[in-house]
Short mmCIF file of N, CA and C in Angstrom, two decimals:
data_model
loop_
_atom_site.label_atom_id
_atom_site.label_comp_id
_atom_site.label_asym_id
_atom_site.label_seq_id
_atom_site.Cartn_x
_atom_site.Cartn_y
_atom_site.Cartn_z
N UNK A 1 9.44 11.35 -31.77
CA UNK A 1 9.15 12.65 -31.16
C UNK A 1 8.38 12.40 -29.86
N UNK A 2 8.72 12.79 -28.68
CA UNK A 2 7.96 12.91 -27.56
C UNK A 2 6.58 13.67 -27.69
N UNK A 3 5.96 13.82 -26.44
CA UNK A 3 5.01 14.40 -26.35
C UNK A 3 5.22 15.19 -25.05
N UNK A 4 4.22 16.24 -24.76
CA UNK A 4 4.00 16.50 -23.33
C UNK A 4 2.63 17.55 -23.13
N UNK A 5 2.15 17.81 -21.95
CA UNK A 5 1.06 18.72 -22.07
C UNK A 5 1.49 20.16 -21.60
N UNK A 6 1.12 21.28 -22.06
CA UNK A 6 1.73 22.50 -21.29
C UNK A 6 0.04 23.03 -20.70
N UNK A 7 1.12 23.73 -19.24
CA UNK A 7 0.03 24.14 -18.71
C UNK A 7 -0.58 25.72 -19.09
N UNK A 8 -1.38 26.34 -18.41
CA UNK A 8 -1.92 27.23 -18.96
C UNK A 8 -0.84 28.78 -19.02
N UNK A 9 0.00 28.84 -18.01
CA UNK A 9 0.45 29.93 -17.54
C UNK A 9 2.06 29.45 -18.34
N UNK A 10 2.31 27.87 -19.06
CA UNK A 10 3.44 28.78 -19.58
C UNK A 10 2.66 29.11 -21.17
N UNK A 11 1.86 28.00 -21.58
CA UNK A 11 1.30 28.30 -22.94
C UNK A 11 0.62 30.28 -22.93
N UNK A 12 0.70 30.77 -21.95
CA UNK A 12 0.63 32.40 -22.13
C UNK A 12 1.94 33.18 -22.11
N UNK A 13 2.96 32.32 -21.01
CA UNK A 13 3.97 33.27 -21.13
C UNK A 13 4.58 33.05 -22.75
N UNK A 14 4.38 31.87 -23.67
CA UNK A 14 4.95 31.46 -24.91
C UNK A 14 4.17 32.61 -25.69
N UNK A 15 2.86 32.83 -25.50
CA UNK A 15 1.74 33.60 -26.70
C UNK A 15 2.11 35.15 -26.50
N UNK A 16 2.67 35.63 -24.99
CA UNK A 16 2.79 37.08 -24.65
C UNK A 16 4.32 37.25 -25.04
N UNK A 17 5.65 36.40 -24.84
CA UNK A 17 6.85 36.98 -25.53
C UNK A 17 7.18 37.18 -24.25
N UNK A 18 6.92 36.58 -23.16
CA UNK A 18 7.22 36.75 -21.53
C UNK A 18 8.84 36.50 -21.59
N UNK A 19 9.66 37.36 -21.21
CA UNK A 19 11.05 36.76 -20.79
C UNK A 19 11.11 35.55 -20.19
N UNK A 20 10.26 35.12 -19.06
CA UNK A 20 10.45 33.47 -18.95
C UNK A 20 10.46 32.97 -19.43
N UNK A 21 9.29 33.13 -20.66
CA UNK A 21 9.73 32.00 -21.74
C UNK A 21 10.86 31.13 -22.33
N UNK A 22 11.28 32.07 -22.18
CA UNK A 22 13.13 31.31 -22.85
C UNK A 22 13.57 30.00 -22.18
N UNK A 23 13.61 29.93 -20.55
CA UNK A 23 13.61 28.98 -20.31
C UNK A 23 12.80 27.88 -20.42
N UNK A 24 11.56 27.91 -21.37
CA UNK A 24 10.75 27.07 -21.99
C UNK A 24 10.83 26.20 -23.17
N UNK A 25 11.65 27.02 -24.08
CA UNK A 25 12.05 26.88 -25.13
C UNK A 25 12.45 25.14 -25.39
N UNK A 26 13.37 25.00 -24.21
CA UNK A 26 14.11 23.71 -24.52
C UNK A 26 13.39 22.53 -24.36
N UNK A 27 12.37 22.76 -23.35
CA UNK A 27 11.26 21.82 -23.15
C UNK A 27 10.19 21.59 -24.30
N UNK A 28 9.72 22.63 -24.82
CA UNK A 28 8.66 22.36 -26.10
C UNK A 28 9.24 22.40 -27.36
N UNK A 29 10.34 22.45 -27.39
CA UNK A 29 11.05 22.39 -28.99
C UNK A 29 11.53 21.05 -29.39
N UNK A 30 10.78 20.59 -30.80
CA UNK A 30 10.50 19.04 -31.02
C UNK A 30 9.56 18.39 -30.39
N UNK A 31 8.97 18.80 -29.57
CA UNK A 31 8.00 18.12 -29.06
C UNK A 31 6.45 18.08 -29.25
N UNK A 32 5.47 17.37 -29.54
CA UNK A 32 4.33 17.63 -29.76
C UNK A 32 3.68 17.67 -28.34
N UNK A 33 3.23 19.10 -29.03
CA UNK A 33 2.59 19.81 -27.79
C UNK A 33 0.96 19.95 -27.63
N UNK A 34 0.57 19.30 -26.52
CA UNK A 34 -0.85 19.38 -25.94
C UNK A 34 -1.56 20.46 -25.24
N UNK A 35 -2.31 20.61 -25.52
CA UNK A 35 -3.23 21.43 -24.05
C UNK A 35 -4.55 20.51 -23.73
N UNK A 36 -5.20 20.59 -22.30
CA UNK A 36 -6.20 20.48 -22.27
C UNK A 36 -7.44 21.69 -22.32
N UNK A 37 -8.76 20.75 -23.16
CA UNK A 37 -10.10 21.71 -23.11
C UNK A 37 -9.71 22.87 -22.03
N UNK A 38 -9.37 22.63 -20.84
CA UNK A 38 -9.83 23.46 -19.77
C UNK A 38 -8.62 24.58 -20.05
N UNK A 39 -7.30 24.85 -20.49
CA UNK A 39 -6.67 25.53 -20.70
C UNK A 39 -7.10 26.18 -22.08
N UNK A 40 -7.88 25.88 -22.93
CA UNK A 40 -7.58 26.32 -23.86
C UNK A 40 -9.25 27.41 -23.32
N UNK A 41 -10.07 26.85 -22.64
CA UNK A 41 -10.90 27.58 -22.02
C UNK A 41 -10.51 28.76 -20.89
N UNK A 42 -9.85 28.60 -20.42
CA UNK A 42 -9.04 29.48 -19.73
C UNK A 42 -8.63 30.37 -19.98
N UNK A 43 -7.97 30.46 -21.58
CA UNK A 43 -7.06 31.22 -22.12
C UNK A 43 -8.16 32.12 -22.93
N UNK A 44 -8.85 31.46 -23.10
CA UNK A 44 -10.58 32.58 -24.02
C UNK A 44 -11.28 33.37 -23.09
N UNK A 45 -11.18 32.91 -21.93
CA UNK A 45 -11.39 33.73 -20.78
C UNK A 45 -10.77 34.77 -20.32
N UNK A 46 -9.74 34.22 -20.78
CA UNK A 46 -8.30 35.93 -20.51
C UNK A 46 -8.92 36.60 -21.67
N UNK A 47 -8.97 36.37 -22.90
CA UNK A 47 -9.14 37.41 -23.65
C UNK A 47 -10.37 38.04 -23.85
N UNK A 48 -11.23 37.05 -23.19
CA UNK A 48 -12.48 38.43 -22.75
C UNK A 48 -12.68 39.65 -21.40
N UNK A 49 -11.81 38.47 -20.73
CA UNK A 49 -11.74 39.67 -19.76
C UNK A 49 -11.03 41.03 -19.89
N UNK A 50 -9.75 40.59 -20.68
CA UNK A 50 -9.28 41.88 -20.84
C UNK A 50 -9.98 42.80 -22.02
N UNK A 51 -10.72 42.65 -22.60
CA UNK A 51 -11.79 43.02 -23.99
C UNK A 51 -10.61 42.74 -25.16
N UNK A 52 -10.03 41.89 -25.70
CA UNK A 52 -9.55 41.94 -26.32
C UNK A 52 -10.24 41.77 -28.02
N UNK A 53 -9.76 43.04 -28.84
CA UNK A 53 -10.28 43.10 -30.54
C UNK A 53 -9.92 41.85 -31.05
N UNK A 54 -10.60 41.79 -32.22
CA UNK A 54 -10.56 40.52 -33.17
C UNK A 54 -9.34 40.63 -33.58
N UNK A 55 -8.50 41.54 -33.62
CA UNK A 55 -7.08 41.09 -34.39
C UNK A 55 -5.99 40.23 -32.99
N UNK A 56 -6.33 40.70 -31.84
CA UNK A 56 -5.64 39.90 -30.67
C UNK A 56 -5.83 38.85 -30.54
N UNK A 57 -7.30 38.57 -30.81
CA UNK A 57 -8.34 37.48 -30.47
C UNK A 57 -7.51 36.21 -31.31
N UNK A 58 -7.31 36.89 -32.50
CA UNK A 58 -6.87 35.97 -33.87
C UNK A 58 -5.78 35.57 -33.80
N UNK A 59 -4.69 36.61 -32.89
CA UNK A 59 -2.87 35.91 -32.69
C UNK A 59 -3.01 34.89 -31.47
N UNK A 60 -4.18 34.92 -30.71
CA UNK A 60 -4.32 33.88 -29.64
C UNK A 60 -4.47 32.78 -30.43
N UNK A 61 -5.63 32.69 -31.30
CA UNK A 61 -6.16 31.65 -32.09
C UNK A 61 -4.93 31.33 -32.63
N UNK A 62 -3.97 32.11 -33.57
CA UNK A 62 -3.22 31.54 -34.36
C UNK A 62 -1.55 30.92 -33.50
N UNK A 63 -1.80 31.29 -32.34
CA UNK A 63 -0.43 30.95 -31.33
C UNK A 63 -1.33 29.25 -30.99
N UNK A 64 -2.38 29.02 -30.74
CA UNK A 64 -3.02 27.72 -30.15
C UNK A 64 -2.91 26.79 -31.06
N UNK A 65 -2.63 26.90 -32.41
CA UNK A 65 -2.60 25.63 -33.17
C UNK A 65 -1.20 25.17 -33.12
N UNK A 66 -0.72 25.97 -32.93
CA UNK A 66 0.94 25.08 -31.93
C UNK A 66 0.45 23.56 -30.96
N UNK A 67 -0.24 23.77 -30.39
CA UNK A 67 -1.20 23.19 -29.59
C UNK A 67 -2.15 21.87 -30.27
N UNK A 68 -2.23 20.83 -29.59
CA UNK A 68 -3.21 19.79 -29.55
C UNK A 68 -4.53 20.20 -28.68
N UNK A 69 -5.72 20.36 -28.86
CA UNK A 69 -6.08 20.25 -28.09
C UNK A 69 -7.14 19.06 -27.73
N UNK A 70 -6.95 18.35 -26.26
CA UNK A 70 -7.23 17.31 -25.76
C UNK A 70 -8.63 17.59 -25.29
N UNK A 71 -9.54 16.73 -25.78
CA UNK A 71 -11.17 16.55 -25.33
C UNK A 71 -11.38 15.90 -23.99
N UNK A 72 -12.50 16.36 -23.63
CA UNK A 72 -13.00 15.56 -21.86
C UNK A 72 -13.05 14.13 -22.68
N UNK A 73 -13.30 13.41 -22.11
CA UNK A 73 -14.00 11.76 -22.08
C UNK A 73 -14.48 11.17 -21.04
N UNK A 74 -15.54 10.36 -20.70
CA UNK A 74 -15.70 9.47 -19.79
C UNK A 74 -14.33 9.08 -19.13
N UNK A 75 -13.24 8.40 -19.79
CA UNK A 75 -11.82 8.09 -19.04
C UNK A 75 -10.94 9.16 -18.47
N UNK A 76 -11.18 10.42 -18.91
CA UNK A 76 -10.59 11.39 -18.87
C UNK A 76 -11.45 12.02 -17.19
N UNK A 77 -12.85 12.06 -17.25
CA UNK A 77 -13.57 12.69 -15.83
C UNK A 77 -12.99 11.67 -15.10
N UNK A 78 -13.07 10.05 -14.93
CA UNK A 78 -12.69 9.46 -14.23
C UNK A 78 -11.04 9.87 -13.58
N UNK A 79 -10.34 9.95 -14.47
CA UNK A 79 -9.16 10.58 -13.74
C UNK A 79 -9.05 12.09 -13.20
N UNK A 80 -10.16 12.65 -13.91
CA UNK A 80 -9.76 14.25 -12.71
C UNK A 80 -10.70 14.19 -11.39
N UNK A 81 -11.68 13.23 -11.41
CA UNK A 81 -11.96 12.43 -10.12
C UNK A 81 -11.08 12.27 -9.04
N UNK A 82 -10.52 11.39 -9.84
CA UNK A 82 -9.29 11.10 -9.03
C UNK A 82 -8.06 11.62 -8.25
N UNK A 83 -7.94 12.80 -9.79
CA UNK A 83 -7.01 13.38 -9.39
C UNK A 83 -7.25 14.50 -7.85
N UNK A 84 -8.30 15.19 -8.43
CA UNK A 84 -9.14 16.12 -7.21
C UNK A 84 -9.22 15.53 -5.42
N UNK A 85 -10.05 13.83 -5.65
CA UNK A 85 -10.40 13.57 -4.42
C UNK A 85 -8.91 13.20 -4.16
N UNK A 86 -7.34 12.90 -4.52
CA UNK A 86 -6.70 12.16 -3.83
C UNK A 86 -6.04 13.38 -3.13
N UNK A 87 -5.98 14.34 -4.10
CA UNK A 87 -5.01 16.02 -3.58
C UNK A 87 -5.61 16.06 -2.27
N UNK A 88 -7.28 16.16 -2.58
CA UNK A 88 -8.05 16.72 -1.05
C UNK A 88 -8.02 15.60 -0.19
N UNK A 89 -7.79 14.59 -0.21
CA UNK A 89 -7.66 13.33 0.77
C UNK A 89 -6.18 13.29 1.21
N UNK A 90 -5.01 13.98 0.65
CA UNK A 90 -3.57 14.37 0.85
C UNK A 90 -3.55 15.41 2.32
N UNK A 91 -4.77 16.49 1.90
CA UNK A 91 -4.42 17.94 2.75
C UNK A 91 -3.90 18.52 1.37
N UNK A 92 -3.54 18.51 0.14
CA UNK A 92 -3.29 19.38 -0.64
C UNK A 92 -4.09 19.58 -2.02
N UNK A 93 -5.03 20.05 -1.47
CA UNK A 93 -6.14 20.30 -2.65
C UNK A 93 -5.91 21.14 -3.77
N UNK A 94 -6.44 20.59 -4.75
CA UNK A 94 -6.36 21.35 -6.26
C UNK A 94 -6.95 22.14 -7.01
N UNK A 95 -6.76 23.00 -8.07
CA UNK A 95 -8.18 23.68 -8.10
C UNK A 95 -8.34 23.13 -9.14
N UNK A 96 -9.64 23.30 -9.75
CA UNK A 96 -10.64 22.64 -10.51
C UNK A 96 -9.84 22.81 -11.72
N UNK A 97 -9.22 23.97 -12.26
CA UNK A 97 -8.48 24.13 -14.03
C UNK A 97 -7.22 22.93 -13.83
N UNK A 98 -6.69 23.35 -12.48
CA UNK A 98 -5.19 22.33 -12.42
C UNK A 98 -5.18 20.83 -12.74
N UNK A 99 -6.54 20.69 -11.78
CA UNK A 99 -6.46 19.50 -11.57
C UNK A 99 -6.95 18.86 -13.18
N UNK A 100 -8.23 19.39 -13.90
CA UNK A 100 -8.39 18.52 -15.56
C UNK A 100 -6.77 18.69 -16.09
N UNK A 101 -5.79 19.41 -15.99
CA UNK A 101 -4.49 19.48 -16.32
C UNK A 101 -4.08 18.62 -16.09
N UNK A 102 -3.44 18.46 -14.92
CA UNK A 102 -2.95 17.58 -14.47
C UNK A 102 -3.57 16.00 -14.94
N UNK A 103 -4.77 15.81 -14.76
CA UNK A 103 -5.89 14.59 -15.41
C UNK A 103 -5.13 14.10 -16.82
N UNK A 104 -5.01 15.12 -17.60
CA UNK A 104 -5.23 15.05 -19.02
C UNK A 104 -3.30 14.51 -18.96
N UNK A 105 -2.44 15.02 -17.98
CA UNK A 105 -1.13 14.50 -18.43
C UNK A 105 -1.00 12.99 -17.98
N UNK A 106 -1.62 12.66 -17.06
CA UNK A 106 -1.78 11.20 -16.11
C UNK A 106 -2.18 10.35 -17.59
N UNK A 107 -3.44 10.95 -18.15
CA UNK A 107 -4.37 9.94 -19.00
C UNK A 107 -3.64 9.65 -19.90
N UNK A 108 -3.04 10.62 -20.54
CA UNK A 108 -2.30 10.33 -21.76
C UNK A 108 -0.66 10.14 -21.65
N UNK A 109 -0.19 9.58 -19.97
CA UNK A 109 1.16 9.40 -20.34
C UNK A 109 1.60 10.32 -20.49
N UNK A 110 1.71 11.42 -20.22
CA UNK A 110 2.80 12.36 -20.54
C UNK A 110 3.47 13.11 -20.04
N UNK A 111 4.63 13.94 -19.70
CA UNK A 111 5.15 15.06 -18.84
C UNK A 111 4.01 16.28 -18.55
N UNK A 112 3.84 17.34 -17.91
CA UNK A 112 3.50 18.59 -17.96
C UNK A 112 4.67 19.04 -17.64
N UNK A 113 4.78 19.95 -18.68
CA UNK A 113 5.19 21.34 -18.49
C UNK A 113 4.56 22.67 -17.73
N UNK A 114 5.11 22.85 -16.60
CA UNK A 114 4.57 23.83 -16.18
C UNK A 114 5.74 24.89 -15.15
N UNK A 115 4.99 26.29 -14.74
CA UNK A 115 6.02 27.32 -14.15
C UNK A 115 5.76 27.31 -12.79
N UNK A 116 4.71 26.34 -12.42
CA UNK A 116 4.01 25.90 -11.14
C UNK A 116 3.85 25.12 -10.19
N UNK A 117 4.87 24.78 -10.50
CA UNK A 117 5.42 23.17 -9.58
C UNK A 117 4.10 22.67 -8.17
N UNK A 118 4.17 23.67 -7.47
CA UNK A 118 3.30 23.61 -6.67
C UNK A 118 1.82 23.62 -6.85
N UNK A 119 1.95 23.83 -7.82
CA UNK A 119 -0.27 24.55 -8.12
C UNK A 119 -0.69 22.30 -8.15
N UNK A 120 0.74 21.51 -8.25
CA UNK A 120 0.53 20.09 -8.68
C UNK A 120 1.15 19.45 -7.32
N UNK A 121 1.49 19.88 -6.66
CA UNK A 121 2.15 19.12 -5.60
C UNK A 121 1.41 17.80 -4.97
N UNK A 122 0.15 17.80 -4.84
CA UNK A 122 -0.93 17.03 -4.46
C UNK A 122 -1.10 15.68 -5.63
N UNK A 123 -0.41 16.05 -6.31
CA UNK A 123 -0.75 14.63 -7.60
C UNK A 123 0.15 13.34 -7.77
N UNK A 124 -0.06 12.40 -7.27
CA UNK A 124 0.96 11.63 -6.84
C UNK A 124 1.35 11.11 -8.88
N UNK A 125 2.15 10.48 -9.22
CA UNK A 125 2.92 10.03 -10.46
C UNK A 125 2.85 10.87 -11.71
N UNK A 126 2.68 12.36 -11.16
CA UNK A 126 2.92 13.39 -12.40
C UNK A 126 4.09 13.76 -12.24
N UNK A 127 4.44 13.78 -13.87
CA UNK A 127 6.02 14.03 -14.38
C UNK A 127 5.97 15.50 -14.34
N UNK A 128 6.81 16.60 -13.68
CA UNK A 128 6.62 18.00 -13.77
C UNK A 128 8.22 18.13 -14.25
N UNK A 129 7.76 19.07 -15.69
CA UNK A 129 8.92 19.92 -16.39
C UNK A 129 8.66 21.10 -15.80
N UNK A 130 9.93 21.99 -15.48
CA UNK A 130 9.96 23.19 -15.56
C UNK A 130 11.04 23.94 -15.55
N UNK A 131 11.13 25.39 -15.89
CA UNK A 131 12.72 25.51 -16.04
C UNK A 131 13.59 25.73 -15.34
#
């Protein structure tokens, strides 16, 4: 079984029933699927902002264990270091959620999946899925 990491915006269009989704499908099916800390922080952030009740709160929770989720590490800051200063040393800087994303697919070898091709353009040897 492969692996890969999904980024934040499709792991919502998968949890909301987004018509894009579909073209997602083929990419995360069979596959063990990751997120990083910072997406899964991200996504708790959507649901406070929008005030979301404990029963919404709970289909988020229960859509995320689909999900791995991947811890910071010492090896892990070292690469979103990296990843950050090389984007901004490119001219194509990253933002701070993308870039631990992006970090976390470098560290662990793996594809990202994402609907954002560009939000990564700045990252030199990331594998980008998308549909």
């Amino acid at each position: 079984m492969n692996a890969a990491i999904v980024d934040t915006d499709v792991v919502s269009m998968l949890f909301k029933g987004d018509t894009r989704a579909i073209a997602y499908r083929r990419h995360v099916t069979g596959r063990l699927l990751g997120i990083s800390f910072m997406t899964l922080a991200e996504l708790q952030r959507w649901a406070l902002e929008r005030g979301w009740g404990p029963s919404r709160k709970l289909e988020l929770a229960q859509h995320l264990t689909h999900y791995t989720v991947l811890p910071a590490s010492r090896e892990l800051c070292l690469q979103w270091a990296a990843v950050s200063f090389n984007a901004k040393k490119k001219g194509r800087p990253i933002q701070t959620a993308d870039a631990w994303i992006a970090a976390s697919a470098l560290y662990y070898e793996v594809p990202l999946i994402t609907n954002n091709r560009s939000d990564y353009s700045g990252v030199d040897g990331l594998v980008l899925v998308s549909a």
